[in-house]
Coordinates of C-alpha atoms in Angstrom, one line a residue:
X954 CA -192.7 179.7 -171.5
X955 CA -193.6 182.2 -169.1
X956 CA -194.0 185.9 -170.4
X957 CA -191.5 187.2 -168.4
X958 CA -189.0 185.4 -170.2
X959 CA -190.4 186.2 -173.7
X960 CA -187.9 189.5 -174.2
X961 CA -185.0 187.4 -172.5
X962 CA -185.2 184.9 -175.3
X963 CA -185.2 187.4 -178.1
X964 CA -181.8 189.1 -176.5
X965 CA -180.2 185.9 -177.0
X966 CA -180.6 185.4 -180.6
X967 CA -183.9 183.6 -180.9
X968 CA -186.2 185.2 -184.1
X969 CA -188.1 187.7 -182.4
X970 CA -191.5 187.7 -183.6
X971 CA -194.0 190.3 -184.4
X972 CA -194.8 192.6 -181.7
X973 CA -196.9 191.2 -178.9
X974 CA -197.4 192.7 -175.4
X975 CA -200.0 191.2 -173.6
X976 CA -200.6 192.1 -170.5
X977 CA -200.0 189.8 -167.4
X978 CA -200.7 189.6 -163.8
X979 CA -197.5 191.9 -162.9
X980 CA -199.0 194.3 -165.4
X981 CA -202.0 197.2 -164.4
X982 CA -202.9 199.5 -167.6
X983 CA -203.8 202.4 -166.2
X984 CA -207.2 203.9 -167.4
X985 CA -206.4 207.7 -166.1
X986 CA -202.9 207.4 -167.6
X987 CA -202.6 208.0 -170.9
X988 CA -199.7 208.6 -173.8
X989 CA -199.9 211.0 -176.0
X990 CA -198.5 209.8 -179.3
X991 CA -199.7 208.3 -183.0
X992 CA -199.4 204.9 -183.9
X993 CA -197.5 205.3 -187.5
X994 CA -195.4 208.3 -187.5
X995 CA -193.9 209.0 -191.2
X996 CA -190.3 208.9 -193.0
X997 CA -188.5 212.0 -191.3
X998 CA -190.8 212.7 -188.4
X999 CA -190.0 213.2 -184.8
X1000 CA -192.3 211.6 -182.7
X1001 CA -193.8 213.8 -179.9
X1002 CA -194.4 212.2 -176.9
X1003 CA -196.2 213.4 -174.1
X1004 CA -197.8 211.5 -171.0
X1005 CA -200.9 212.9 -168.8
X1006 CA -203.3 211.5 -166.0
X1007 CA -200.3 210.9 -163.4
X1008 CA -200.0 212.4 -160.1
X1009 CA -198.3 216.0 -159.7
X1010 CA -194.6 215.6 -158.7
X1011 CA -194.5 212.1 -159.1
X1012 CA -191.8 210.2 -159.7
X1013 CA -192.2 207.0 -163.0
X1014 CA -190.0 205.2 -165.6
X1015 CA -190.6 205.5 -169.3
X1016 CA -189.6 202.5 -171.3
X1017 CA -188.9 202.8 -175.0
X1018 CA -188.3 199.1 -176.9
X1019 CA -187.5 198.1 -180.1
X1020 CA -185.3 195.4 -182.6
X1021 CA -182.5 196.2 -184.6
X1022 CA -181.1 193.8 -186.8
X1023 CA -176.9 193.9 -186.5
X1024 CA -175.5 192.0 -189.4
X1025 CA -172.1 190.0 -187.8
X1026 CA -169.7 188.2 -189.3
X1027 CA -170.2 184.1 -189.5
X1028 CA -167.0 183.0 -188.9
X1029 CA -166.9 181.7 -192.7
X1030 CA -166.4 184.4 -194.5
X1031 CA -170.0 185.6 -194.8
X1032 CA -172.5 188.0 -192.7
X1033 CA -175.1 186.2 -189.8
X1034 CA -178.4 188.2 -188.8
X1035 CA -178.8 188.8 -185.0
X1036 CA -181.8 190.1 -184.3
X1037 CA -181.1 192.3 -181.0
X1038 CA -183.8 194.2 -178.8
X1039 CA -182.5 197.3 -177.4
X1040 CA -184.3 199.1 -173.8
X1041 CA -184.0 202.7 -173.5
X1042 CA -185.3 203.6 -170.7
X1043 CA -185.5 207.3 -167.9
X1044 CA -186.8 208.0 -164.3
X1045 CA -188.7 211.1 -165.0
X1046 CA -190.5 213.7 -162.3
X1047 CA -193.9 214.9 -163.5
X1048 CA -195.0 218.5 -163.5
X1049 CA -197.4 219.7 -161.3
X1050 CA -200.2 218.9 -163.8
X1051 CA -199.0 215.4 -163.5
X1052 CA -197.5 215.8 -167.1
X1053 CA -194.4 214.1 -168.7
X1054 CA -193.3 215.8 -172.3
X1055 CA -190.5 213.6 -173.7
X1056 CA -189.1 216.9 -175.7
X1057 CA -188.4 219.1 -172.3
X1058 CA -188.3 216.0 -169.5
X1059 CA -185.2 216.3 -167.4
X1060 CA -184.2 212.2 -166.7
X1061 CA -183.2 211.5 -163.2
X1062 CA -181.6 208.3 -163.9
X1063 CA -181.7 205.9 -166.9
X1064 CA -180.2 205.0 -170.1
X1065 CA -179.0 209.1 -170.6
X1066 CA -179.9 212.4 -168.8
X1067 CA -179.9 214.3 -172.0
X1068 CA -182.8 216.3 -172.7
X1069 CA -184.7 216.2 -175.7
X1070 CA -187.6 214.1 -177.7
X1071 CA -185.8 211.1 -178.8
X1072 CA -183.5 210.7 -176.2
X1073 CA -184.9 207.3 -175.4
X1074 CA -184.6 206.0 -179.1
X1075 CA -180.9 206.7 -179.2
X1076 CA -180.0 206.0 -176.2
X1077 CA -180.9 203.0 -176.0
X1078 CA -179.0 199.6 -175.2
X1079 CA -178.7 195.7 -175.0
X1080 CA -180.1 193.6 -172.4
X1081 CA -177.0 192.8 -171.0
X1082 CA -175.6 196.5 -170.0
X1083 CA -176.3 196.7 -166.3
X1084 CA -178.3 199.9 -167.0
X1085 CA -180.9 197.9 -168.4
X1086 CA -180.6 194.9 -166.9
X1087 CA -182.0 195.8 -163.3
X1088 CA -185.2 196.9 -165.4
X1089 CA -186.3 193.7 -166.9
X1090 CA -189.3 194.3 -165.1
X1091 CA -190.3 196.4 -167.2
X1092 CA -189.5 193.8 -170.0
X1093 CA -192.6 191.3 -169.1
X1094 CA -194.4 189.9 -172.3
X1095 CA -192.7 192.0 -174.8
X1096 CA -191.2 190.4 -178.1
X1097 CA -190.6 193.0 -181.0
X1098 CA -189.3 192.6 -185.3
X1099 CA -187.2 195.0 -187.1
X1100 CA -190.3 196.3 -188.5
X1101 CA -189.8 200.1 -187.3
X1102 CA -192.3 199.1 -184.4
X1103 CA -191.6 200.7 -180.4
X1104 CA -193.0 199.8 -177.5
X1105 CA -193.7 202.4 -175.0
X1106 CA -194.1 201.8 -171.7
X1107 CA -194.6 203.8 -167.9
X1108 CA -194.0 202.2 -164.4
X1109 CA -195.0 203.1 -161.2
X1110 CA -192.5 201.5 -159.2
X1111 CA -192.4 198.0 -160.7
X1112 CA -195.9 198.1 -162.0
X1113 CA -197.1 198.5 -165.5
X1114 CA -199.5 201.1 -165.8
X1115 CA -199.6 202.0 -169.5
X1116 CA -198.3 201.2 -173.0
X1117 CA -198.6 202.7 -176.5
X1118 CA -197.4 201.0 -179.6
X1119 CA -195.7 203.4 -182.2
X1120 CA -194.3 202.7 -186.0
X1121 CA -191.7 204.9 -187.2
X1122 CA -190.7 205.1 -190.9
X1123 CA -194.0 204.7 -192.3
X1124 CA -194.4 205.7 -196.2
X1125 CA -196.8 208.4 -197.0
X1126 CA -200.0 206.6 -199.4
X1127 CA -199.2 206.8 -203.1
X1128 CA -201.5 209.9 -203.0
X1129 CA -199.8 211.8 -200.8
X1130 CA -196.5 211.3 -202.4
X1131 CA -194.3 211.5 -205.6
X1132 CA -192.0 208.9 -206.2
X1133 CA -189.5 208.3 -209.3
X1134 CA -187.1 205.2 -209.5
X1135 CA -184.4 206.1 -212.0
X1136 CA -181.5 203.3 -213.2
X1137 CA -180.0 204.4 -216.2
X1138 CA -176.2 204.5 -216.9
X1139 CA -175.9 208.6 -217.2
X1140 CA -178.3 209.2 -213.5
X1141 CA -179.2 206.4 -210.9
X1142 CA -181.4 207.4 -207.7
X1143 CA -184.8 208.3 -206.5
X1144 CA -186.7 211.2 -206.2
X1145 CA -189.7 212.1 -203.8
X1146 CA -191.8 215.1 -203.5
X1147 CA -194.8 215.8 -201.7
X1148 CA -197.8 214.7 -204.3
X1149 CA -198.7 217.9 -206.2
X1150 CA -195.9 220.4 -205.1
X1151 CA -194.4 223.2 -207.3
X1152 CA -191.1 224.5 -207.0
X1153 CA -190.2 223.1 -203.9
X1154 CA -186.6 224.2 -202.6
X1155 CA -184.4 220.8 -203.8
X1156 CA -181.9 218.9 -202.1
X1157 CA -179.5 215.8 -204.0
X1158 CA -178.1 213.4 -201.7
X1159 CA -175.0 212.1 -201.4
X1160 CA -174.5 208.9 -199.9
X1161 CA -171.0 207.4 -198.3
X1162 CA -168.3 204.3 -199.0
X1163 CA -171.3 201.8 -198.0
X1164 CA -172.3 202.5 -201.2
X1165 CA -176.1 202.8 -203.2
X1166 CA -178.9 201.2 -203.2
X1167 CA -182.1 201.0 -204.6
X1168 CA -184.0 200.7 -201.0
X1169 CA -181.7 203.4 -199.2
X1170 CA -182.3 205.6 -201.7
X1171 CA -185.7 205.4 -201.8
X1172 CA -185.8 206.1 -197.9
X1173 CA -183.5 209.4 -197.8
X1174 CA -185.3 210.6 -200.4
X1175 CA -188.3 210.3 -198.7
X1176 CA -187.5 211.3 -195.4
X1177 CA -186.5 214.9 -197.1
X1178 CA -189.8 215.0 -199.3
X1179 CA -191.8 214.5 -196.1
X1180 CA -189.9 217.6 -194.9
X1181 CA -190.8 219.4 -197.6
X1182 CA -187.9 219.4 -200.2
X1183 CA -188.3 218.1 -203.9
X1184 CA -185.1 215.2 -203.0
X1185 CA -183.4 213.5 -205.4
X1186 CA -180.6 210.7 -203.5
X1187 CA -178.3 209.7 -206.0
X1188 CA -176.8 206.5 -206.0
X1189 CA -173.3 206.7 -207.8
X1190 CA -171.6 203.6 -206.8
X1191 CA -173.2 200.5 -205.0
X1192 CA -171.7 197.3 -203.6
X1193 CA -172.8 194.0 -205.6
X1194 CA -174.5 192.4 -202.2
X1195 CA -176.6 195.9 -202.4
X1196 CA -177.0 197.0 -206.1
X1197 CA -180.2 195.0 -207.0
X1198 CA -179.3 195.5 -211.2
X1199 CA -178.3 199.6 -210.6
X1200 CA -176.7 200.2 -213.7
X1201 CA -173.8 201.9 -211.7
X1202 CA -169.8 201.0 -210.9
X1203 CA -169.4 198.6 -208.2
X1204 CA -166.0 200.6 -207.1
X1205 CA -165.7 204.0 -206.0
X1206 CA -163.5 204.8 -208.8
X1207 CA -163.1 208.2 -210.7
X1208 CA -166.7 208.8 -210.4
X1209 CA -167.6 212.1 -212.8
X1210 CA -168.3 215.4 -211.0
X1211 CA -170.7 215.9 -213.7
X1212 CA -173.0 213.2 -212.5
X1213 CA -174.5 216.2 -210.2
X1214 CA -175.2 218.2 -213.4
X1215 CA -176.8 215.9 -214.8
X1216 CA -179.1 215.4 -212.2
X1217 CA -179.5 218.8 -212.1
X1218 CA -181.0 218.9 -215.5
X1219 CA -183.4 215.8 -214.9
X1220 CA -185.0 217.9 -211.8
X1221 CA -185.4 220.9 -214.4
X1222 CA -188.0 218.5 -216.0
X1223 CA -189.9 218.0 -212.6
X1224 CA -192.4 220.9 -211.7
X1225 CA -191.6 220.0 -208.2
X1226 CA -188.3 221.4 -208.0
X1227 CA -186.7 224.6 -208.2
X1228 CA -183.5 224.3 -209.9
X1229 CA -182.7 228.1 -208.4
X1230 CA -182.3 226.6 -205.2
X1231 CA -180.5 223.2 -204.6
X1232 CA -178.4 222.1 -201.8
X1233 CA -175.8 219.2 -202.1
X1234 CA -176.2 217.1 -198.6
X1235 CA -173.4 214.4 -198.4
X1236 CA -172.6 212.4 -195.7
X1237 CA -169.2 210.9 -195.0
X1238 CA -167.6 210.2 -198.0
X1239 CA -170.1 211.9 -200.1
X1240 CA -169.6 215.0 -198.0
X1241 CA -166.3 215.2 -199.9
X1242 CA -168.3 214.9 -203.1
X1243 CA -170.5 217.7 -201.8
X1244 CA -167.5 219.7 -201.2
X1245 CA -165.8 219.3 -204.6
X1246 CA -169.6 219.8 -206.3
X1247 CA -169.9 223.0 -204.3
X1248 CA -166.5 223.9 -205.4
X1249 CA -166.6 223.4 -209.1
X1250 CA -170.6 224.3 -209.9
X1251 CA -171.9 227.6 -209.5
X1252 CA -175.5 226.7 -209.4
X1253 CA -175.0 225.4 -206.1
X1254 CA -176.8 227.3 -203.5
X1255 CA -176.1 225.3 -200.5
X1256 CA -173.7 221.8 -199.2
X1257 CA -174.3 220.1 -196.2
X1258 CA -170.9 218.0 -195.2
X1259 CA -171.2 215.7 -192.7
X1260 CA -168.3 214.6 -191.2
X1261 CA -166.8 215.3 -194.5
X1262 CA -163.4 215.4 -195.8
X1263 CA -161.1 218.8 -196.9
X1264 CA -159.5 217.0 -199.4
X1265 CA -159.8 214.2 -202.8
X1266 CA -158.8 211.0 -201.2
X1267 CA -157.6 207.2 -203.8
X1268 CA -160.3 205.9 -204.8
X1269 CA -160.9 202.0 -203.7
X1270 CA -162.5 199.2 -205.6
X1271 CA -165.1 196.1 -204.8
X1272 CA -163.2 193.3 -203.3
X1273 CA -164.0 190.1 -204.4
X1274 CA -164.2 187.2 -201.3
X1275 CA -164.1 183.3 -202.6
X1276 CA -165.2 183.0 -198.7
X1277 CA -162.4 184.1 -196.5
X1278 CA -159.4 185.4 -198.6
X1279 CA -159.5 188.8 -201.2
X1280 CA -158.8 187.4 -204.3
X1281 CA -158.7 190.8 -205.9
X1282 CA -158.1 194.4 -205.3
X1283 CA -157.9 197.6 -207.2
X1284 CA -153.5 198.5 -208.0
X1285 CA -152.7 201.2 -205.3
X1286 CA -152.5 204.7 -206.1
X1287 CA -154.1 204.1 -209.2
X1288 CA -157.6 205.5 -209.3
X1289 CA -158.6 209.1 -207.7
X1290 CA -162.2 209.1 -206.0
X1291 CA -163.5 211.5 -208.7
X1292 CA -162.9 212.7 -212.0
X1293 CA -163.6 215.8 -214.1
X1294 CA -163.9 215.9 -218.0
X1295 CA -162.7 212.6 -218.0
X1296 CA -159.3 213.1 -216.2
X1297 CA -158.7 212.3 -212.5
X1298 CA -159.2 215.0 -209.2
X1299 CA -155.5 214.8 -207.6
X1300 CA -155.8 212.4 -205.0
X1301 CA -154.0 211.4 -201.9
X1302 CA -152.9 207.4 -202.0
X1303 CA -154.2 205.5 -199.0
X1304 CA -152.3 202.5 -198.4
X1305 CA -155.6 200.7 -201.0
X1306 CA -153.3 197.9 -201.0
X1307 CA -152.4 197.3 -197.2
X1308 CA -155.2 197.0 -193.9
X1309 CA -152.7 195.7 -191.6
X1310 CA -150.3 197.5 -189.3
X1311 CA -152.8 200.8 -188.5
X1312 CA -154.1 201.6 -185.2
X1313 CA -157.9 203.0 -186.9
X1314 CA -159.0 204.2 -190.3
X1315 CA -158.3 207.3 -189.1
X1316 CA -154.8 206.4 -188.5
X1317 CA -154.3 205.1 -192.6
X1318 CA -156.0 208.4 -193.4
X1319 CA -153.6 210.2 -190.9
X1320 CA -150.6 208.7 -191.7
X1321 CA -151.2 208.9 -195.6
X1322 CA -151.5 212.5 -195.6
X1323 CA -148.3 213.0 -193.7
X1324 CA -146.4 211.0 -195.7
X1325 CA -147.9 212.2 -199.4
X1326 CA -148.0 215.7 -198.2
X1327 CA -146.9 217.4 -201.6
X1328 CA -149.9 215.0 -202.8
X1329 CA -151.9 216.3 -200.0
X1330 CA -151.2 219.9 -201.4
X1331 CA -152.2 219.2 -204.7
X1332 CA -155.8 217.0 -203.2
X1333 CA -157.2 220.2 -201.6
X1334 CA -160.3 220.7 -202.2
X1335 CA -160.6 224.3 -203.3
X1336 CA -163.5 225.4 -201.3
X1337 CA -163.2 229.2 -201.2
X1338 CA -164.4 229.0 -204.8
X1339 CA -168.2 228.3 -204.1
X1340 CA -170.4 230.9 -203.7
X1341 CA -172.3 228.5 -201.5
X1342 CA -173.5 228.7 -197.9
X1343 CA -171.9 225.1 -196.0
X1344 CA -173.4 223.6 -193.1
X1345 CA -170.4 221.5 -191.9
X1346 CA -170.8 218.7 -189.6
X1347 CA -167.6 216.7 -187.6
X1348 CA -166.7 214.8 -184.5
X1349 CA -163.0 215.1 -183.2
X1350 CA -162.9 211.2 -182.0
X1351 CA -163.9 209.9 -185.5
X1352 CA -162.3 206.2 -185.8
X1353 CA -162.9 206.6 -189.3
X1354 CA -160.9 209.5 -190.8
X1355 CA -160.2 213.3 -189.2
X1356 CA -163.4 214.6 -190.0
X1357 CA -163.5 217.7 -186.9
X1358 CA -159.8 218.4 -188.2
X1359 CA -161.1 218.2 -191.7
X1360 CA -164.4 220.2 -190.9
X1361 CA -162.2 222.9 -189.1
X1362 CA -159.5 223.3 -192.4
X1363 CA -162.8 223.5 -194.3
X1364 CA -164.1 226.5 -191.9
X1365 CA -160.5 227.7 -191.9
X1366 CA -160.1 228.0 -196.0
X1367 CA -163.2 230.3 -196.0
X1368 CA -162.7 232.5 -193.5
X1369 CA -159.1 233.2 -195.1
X1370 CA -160.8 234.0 -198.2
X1371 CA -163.0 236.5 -196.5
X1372 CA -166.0 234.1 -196.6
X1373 CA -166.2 233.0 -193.4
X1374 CA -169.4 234.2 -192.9
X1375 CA -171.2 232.0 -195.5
X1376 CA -170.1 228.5 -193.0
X1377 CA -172.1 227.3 -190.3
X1378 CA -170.5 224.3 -188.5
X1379 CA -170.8 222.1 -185.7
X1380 CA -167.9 220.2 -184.7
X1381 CA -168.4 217.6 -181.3
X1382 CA -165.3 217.6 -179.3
X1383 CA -166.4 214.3 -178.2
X1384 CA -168.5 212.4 -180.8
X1385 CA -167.0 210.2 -183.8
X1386 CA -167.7 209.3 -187.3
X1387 CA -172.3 208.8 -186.2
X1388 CA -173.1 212.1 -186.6
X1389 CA -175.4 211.8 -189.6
X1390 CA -178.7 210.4 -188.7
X1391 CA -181.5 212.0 -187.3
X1392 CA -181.1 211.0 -183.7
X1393 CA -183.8 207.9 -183.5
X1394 CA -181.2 204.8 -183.6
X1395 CA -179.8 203.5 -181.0
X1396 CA -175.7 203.6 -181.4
X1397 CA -175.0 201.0 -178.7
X1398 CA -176.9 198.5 -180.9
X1399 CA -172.9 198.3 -183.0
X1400 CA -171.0 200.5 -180.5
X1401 CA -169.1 199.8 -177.0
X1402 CA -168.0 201.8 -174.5
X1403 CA -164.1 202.2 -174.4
X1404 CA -162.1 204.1 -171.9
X1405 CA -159.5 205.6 -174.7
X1406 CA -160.1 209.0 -174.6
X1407 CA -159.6 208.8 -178.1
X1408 CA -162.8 206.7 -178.5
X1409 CA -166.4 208.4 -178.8
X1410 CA -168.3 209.0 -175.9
X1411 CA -171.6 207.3 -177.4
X1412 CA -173.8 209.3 -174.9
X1413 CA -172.6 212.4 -176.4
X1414 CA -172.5 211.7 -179.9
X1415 CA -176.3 210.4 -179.5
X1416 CA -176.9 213.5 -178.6
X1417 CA -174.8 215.1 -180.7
X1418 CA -176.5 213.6 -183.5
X1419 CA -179.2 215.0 -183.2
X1420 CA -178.3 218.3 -182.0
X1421 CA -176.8 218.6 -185.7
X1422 CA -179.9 216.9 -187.5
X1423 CA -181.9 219.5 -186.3
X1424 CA -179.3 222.7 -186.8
X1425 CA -178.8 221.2 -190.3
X1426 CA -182.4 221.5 -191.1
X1427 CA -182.7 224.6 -189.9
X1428 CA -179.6 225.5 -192.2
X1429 CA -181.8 224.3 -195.0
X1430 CA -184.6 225.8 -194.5
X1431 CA -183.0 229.2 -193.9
X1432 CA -180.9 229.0 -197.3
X1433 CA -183.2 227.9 -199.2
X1434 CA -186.4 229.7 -198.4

């Protein structure tokens, strides 16, 4: 097989093997040309980029490569692997030092024109989008895992003329870093701290409706300890393809507000963390938990809601597949999301029973809250209680429910109690539900371009992404200093 076909072979479904780029007679390494940038970069890191030894004002492309693996549906009920490379790539002017920084480059052409240092990791996209597809040069040799692994590469014209190989999400050495697995039927998560800390500010995680488990856990708590925050990611519900034994529900059911107080009072145990200063960080459905936690608890100093919700939403259970057909679901308006003391949250019912006959998620959400609207009433979330500061976080083209609406009645709710000034928010008029990550993965790898201006731009809400990453760390630190 010739090289140049290598990368073509992996972009149509064949196993793509561990990362190999040799070079080939179409490719020159430059020796003057060289890229700034480590080989393993840590849980939570940015990578900063910078290339040198190029000519003043010229004009070369910067490649970024790497495999995601996209789990699709079989056809039979069940869940495939695909393996899929995805090719971020800008034409980028050097300085007159012959310098290219990836944080401040302005692209001239490419995959985005956004500025900022991983605008090439989320950004990028599949071999067949035409934006990509006229670089294959750029391709030659290149076959890539879902190992966290990135090829780098910069062309002069259609030459080669040097490569760096990069691994991102790399765990700190057992020395450098505490770490706690806990799986017990009153607290289930895992906490990190850098090795040897004291009384580090502390953050609990929240995760959302994909539910727990014992690996994701392990990485959001890291990529906050490598930040510098005593994190403890609690995992309070987790799907049975995901739980790996967690003694926890496998239904988001009337799960007890008190679980965050009683993961409070394991951390006052830990000399890491500073019980004085803890910030609830929830994302999508557990930004609604971080709401009603900052709501009821007065220990809270901080919550972090991305695209979260205003309001107590039905619970839903596990559904239970014999390999095409549900043979079991939770009874409709039966079960609120959370409970407190053992009773119920008032909830608003969500259709649990019915799929069919909506145009989105956001639509069932929608349309339920209309129609149950002395429900909806009684399901605020009371949020001008907390004496907490809120970093909100929502995108007005969410597919998945309201959340800028829902970000915005949040905002709304404080300022009429005369505590407007304790929110910060950031609210994309054009991104969706992605707004959660830290900027590095690439949303076209599950997302397509549609011309409903209903739809997210996926351009913007890359960017958006991580425009809110880094404002919500910022937050953090601030608050909890």
């Amino acid at each position: 097989m010739r090289p140049a076909l290598l990368f073509a072979v992996a972009l149509a479904g064949a196993s793509p093997l561990a990362i190999a780029a040799q070079p080939t007679a179409a490719i020159t390494v430059g020796h003057r040309v060289h890229i700034d940038a480590r080989g393993d970069y840590f849980l939570g890191e940015t990578p900063r980029i910078a290339i040198t030894g190029l000519e003043p004002g010229e004009m070369v492309g910067v490649h970024l490569f790497r495999v995601v693996n996209r789990w699709l549906p079989d056809g039979k009920g069940g869940w495939r692997n695909e393996p899929t490379p995805m090719h971020g790539w800008a034409r980028i002017r050097t300085d007159a030092q012959g310098k290219i920084d990836l944080a401040t480059a302005i692209p001239e052409d490419g995959t985005s024109k956004a500025v900022g240092p991983v605008t090439l990791f989320w950004s990028a996209r599949r071999a067949s989008d035409p934006l990509v597809a006229e670089q294959a040069f750029a391709r030659q040799g290149v076959t890539l895992k879902d190992d966290g692994t990135h090829l780098l590469r910069v062309t002069r014209g259609q030459t080669i003329i040097a490569e760096h190989r990069l691994r991102i999400t790399v765990e700190r050495p057992d020395a450098a870093m505490t770490r706690i697995e806990i799986r017990t039927p009153q607290l289930s998560g895992f906490f990190a701290a850098p090795a040897g800390a004291r009384n580090l500010p502390v953050i609990l995680h929240l995760h959302g409706s994909e539910g727990g488990s014992p690996a994701k856990a392990r990485d959001i708590a890291q990529r906050y300890a490598e930040l510098g925050f005593a994190t403890l990611a609690i995992n309070y519900f987790a799907w049975d393809y995901e739980a790996g034994g967690l003694p926890v529900p496998n239904a988001h059911r009337n799960i007890p507000v008190e679980l965050l107080d009683r993961a409070r009072l394991w951390l006052a145990d830990r000399p890491e963390a500073d019980t004085a200063r803890i910030a609830l960080v929830g994302n999508s459905k557990g930004g609604e938990f971080a709401m009603v936690g900052a709501a009821t608890y007065p220990w809270v100093r901080a919550a972090v809601g991305c695209v979260p919700s205003d309001v107590v939403w039905e619970g839903y259970g596990a559904a239970s597949w014999d390999g095409s057909t549900v043979r079991s679901l939770p009874e409709p308006g039966t079960y609120s999301s959370w409970s407190w003391k053992g009773a119920p949250l008032a909830y608003i019912p969500t259709y649990a029973d019915r799929r069919e006959g909506f145009l989105d998620n956001t639509d069932r959400y929608d349309r339920a809250r209309a129609e149950f609207s002395n429900a909806a009433r009684e399901a605020r979330i009371p949020i001008e209680r907390t004496g907490a500061a809120l970093f909100l976080i929502g995108g007005d083209r969410d597919r998945t429910w309201s959340s800028g609406a829902m970000t915005r009645s949040l905002v709304n709710a404080m300022d009429a109690a005369g505590k407007g000034g304790q929110v910060d928010a950031y609210v994309s008029p054009t991104a969706g539900h992605f707004l959660c990550g830290d900027g590095l993965y690439p949303h076209r790898a599950w997302q397509e371009d549609d011309p409903s201006p209903f739809a997210p731009n996926i351009d913007k809400q890359g960017a958006g992404e991580y425009t809110a990453y880094v404002a919500k760390l910022d937050f953090l630190r601030r608050v909890l200093r």
